[in-house]
XYZ file of C-alpha atoms in Angstrom:
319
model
C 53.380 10.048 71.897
C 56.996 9.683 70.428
C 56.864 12.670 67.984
C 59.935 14.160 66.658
C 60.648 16.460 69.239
C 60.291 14.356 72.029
C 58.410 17.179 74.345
C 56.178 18.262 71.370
C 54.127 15.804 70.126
C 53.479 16.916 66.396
C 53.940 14.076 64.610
C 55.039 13.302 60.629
C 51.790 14.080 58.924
C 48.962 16.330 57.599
C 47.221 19.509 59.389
C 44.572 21.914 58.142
C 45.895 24.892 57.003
C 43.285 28.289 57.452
C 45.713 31.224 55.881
C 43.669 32.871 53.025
C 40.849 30.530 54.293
C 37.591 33.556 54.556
C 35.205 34.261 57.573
C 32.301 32.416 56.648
C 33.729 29.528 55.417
C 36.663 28.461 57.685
C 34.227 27.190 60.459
C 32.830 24.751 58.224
C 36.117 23.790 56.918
C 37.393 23.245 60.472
C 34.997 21.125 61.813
C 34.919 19.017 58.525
C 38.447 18.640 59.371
C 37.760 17.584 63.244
C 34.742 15.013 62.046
C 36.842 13.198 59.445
C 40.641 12.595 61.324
C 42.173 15.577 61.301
C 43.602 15.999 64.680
C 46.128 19.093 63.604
C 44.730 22.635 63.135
C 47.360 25.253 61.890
C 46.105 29.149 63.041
C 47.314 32.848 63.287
C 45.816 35.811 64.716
C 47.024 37.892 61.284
C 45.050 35.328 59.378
C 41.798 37.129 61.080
C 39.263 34.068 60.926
C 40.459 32.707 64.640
C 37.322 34.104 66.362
C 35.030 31.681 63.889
C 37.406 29.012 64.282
C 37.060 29.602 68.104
C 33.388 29.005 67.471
C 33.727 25.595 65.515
C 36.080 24.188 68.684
C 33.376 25.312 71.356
C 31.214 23.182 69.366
C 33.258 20.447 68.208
C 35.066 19.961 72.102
C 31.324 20.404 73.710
C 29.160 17.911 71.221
C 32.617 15.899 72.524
C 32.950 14.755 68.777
C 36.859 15.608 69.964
C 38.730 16.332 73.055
C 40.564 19.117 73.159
C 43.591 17.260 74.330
C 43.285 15.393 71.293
C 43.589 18.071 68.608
C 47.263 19.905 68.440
C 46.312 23.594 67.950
C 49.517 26.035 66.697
C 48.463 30.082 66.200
C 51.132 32.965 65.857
C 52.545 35.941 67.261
C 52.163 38.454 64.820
C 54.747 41.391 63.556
C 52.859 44.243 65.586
C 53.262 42.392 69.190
C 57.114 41.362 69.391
C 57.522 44.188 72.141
C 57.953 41.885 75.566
C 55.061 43.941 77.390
C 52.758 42.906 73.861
C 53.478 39.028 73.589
C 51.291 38.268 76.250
C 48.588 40.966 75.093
C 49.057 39.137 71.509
C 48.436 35.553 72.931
C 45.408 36.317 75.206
C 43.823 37.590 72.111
C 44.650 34.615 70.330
C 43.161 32.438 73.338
C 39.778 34.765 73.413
C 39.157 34.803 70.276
C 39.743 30.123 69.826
C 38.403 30.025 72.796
C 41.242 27.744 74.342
C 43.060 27.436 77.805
C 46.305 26.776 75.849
C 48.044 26.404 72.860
C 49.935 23.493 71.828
C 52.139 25.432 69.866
C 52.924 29.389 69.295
C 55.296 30.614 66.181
C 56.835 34.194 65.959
C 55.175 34.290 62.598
C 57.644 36.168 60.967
C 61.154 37.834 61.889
C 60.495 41.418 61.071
C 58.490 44.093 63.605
C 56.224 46.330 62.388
C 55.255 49.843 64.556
C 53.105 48.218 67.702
C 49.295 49.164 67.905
C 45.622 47.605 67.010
C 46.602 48.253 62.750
C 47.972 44.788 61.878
C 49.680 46.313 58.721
C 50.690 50.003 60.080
C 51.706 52.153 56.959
C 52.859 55.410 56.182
C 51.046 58.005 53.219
C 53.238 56.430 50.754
C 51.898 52.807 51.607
C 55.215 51.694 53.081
C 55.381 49.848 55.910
C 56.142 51.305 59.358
C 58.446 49.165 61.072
C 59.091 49.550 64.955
C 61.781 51.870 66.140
C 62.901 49.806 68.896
C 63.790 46.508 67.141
C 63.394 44.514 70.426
C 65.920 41.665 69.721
C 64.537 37.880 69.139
C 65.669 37.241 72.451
C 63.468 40.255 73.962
C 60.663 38.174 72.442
C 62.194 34.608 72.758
C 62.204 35.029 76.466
C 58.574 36.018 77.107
C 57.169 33.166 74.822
C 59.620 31.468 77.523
C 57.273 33.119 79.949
C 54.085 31.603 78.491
C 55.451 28.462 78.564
C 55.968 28.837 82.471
C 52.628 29.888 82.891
C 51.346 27.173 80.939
C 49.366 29.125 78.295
C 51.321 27.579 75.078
C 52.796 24.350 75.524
C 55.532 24.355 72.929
C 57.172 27.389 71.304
C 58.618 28.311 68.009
C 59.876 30.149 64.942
C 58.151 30.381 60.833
C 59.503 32.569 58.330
C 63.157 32.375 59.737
C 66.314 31.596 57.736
C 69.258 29.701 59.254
C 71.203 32.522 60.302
C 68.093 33.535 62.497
C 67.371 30.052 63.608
C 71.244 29.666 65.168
C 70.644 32.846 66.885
C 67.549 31.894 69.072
C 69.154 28.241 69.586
C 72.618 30.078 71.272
C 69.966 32.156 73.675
C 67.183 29.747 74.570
C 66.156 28.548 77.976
C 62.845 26.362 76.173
C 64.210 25.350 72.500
C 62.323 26.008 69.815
C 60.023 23.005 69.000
C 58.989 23.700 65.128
C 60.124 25.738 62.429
C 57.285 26.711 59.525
C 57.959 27.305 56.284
C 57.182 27.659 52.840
C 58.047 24.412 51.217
C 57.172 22.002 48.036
C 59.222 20.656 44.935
C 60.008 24.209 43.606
C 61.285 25.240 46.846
C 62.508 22.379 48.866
C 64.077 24.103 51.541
C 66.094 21.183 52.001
C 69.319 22.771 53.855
C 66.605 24.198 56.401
C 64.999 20.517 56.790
C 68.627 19.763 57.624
C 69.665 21.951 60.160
C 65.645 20.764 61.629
C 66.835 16.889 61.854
C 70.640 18.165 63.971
C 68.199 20.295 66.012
C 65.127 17.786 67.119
C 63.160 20.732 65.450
C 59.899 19.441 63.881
C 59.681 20.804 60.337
C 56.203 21.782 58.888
C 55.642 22.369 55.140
C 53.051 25.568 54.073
C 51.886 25.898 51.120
C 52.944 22.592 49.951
C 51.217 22.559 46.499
C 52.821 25.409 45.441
C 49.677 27.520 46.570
C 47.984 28.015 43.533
C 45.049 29.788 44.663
C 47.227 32.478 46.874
C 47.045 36.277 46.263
C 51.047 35.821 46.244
C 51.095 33.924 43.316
C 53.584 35.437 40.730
C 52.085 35.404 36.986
C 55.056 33.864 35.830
C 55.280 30.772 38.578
C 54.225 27.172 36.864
C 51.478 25.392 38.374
C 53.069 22.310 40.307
C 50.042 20.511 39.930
C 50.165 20.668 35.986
C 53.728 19.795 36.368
C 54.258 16.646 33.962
C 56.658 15.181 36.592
C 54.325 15.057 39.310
C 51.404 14.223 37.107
C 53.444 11.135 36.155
C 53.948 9.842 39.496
C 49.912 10.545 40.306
C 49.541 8.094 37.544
C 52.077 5.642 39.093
C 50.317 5.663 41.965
C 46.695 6.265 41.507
C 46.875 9.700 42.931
C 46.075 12.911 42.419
C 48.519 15.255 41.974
C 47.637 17.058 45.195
C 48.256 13.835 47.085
C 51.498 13.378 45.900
C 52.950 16.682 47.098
C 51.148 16.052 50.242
C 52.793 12.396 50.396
C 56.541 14.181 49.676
C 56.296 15.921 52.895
C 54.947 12.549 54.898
C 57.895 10.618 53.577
C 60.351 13.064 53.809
C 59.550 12.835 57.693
C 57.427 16.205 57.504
C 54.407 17.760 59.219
C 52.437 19.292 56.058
C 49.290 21.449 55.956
C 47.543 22.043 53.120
C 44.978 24.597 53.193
C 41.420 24.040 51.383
C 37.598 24.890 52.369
C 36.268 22.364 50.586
C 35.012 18.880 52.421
C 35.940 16.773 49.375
C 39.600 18.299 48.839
C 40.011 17.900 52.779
C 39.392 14.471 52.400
C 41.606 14.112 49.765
C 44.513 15.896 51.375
C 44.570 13.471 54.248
C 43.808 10.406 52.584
C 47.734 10.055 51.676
C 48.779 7.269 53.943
C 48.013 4.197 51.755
C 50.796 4.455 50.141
C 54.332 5.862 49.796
C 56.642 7.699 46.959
C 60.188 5.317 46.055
C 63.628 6.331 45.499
C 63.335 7.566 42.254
C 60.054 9.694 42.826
C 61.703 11.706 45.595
C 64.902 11.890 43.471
C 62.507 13.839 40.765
C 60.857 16.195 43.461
C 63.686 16.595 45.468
C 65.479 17.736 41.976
C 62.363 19.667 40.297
C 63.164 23.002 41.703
C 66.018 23.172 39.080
C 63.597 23.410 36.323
C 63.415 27.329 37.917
C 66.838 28.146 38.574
C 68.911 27.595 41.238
C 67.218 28.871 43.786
C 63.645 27.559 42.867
C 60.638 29.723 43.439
C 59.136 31.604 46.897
C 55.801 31.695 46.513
C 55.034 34.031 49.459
C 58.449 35.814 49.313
C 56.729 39.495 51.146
C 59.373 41.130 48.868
C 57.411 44.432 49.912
C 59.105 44.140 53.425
C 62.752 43.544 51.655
C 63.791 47.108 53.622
C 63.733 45.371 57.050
C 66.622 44.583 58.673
C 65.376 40.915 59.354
C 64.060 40.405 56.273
C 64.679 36.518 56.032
C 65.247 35.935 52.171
C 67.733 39.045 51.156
C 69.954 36.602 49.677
C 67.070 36.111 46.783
C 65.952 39.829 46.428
């Protein structure tokens, strides 16, 4: 399998998201996924739903509908565990609770630490977060993800949430490169200087949140709907596509992994069923260019503004 990194093989195309996807329903979703071509399932521990997904790949890999060596399973390190005596603790969790050997791929989730111990979100009386006092460097954490990679518990390691700055760092230190970055991405924020320094770096880039996530708890009551854009309704009707589809299909043809996030069979279907066709010139030209519609900078959708304070906050340049 040639993918773009050529140890990791995550290759240009769609996952299943599961952030904001509930207990109760992302089981279902997951194994709708796994029965109808989905061979990429996109997971994190601070998501909370990984011990039902765990459930639907006991069943799935067991009824054989899959193999496991089939399906490309990423989780994440979350903010609580970046001590080097915790990343380990953090991943056999993660393990447990999927009920996997290995992952194919683990993320540092996000570049901040919060204050370790069993409360996810640790805060103090006035509902501010409490980061962690010691501020082990990203190379205290880089190097035991190394570690797990040694051992053979995660087969590929890497980085979401990062901005370039952070992204040079880890590449000047690491022993095992990092293999993906994850980020927020879609026509209002294209991230497209990011999805550079990716291609230099034989860095697979996956897209989150690629419609814009307009269901998301982060939404900002200001932020336009991308999928009642008129642009990208336009080219829907060009090609014979829902709007959905078509910022699914930007992310496959700009060389992309992308994964969209739904619970519902039908919209699952939909969101993979982008490879009969492909956007031209002039459509990427518009989507590429849409973000200026905004402002300069576009729009963050999940911008965690209310952990701006941190030192490693990635995104001070748009606070």
């Amino acid at each position: 399998s040639s993918g773009i990194n050529a140890e990791c093989p995550l290759r240009p195309g769609v996952g299943l998201g599961t952030w904001q996807s509930k207990k109760g329903e992302v089981g279902a979703a997951v194994e709708h996924a796994l029965r109808n071509g989905y061979r990429h399932i996109d997971c994190a521990m601070v998501y909370q739903n990984e011990e039902e997904i765990g459930e639907t790949f006991k069943k799935v890999f067991s009824e054989g509908v899959v193999k496991r060596e089939d399906v490309f399973i990423t989780s994440k390190l979350w903010n609580t565990y970046k001590r080097a005596e915790d990343v380990p603790k953090a991943c056999a969790k993660t393990l447990k609770d999927l009920q996997l050997d290995y992952l194919d791929l683990y993320l540092i989730h996000w570049p901040v630490m919060f204050k370790p111990g069993e409360n996810l979100f640790p805060t103090d009386a006035d509902g501010k977060f409490i980061y962690d006092e010691q501020n082990p460097s990203f190379k205290e954490t880089w190097n035991a993800l190394e570690k797990l990679v040694d051992e053979g518990k995660v087969k590929n390691i890497g980085l979401s949430n990062f901005n370039k700055d952070q992204i040079a760092e880890v590449l000047e230190f690491a022993r095992v490169k990092p293999a993906s970055l994850q980020v927020e991405s879609h026509p209002q924020l294209p991230n497209l200087e990011l999805l550079d320094i990716c291609k230099k770096n034989d860095i697979a880039f996956v897209a989150y949140s690629p419609l814009g996530n307009p269901g998301s708890v982060f939404r900002r009551p200001e932020q336009k709907n991308l999928l009642e854009d008129d642009d990208v309704k336009k080219i829907a009707a060009k090609h014979k596509k829902s709007a959905g589809q078509i910022l699914i299909r930007y992310q496959v043809d700009k060389g992309n992994v992308v994964i969209p996030k739904s619970v519902t069979p039908s919209r699952i279907d939909e969101n993979l069923d982008v490879f009969g066709f492909s956007l031209d010139e002039t459509d990427m030209g518009v989507l590429n260019n849409l973000y200026k519609k905004i402002g300069p900078k576009g729009f963050r959708t999940c911008a965690v503004a209310h952990w701006g304070t941190h030192p490693n906050y990635p995104f001070k340049d748009e606070l």
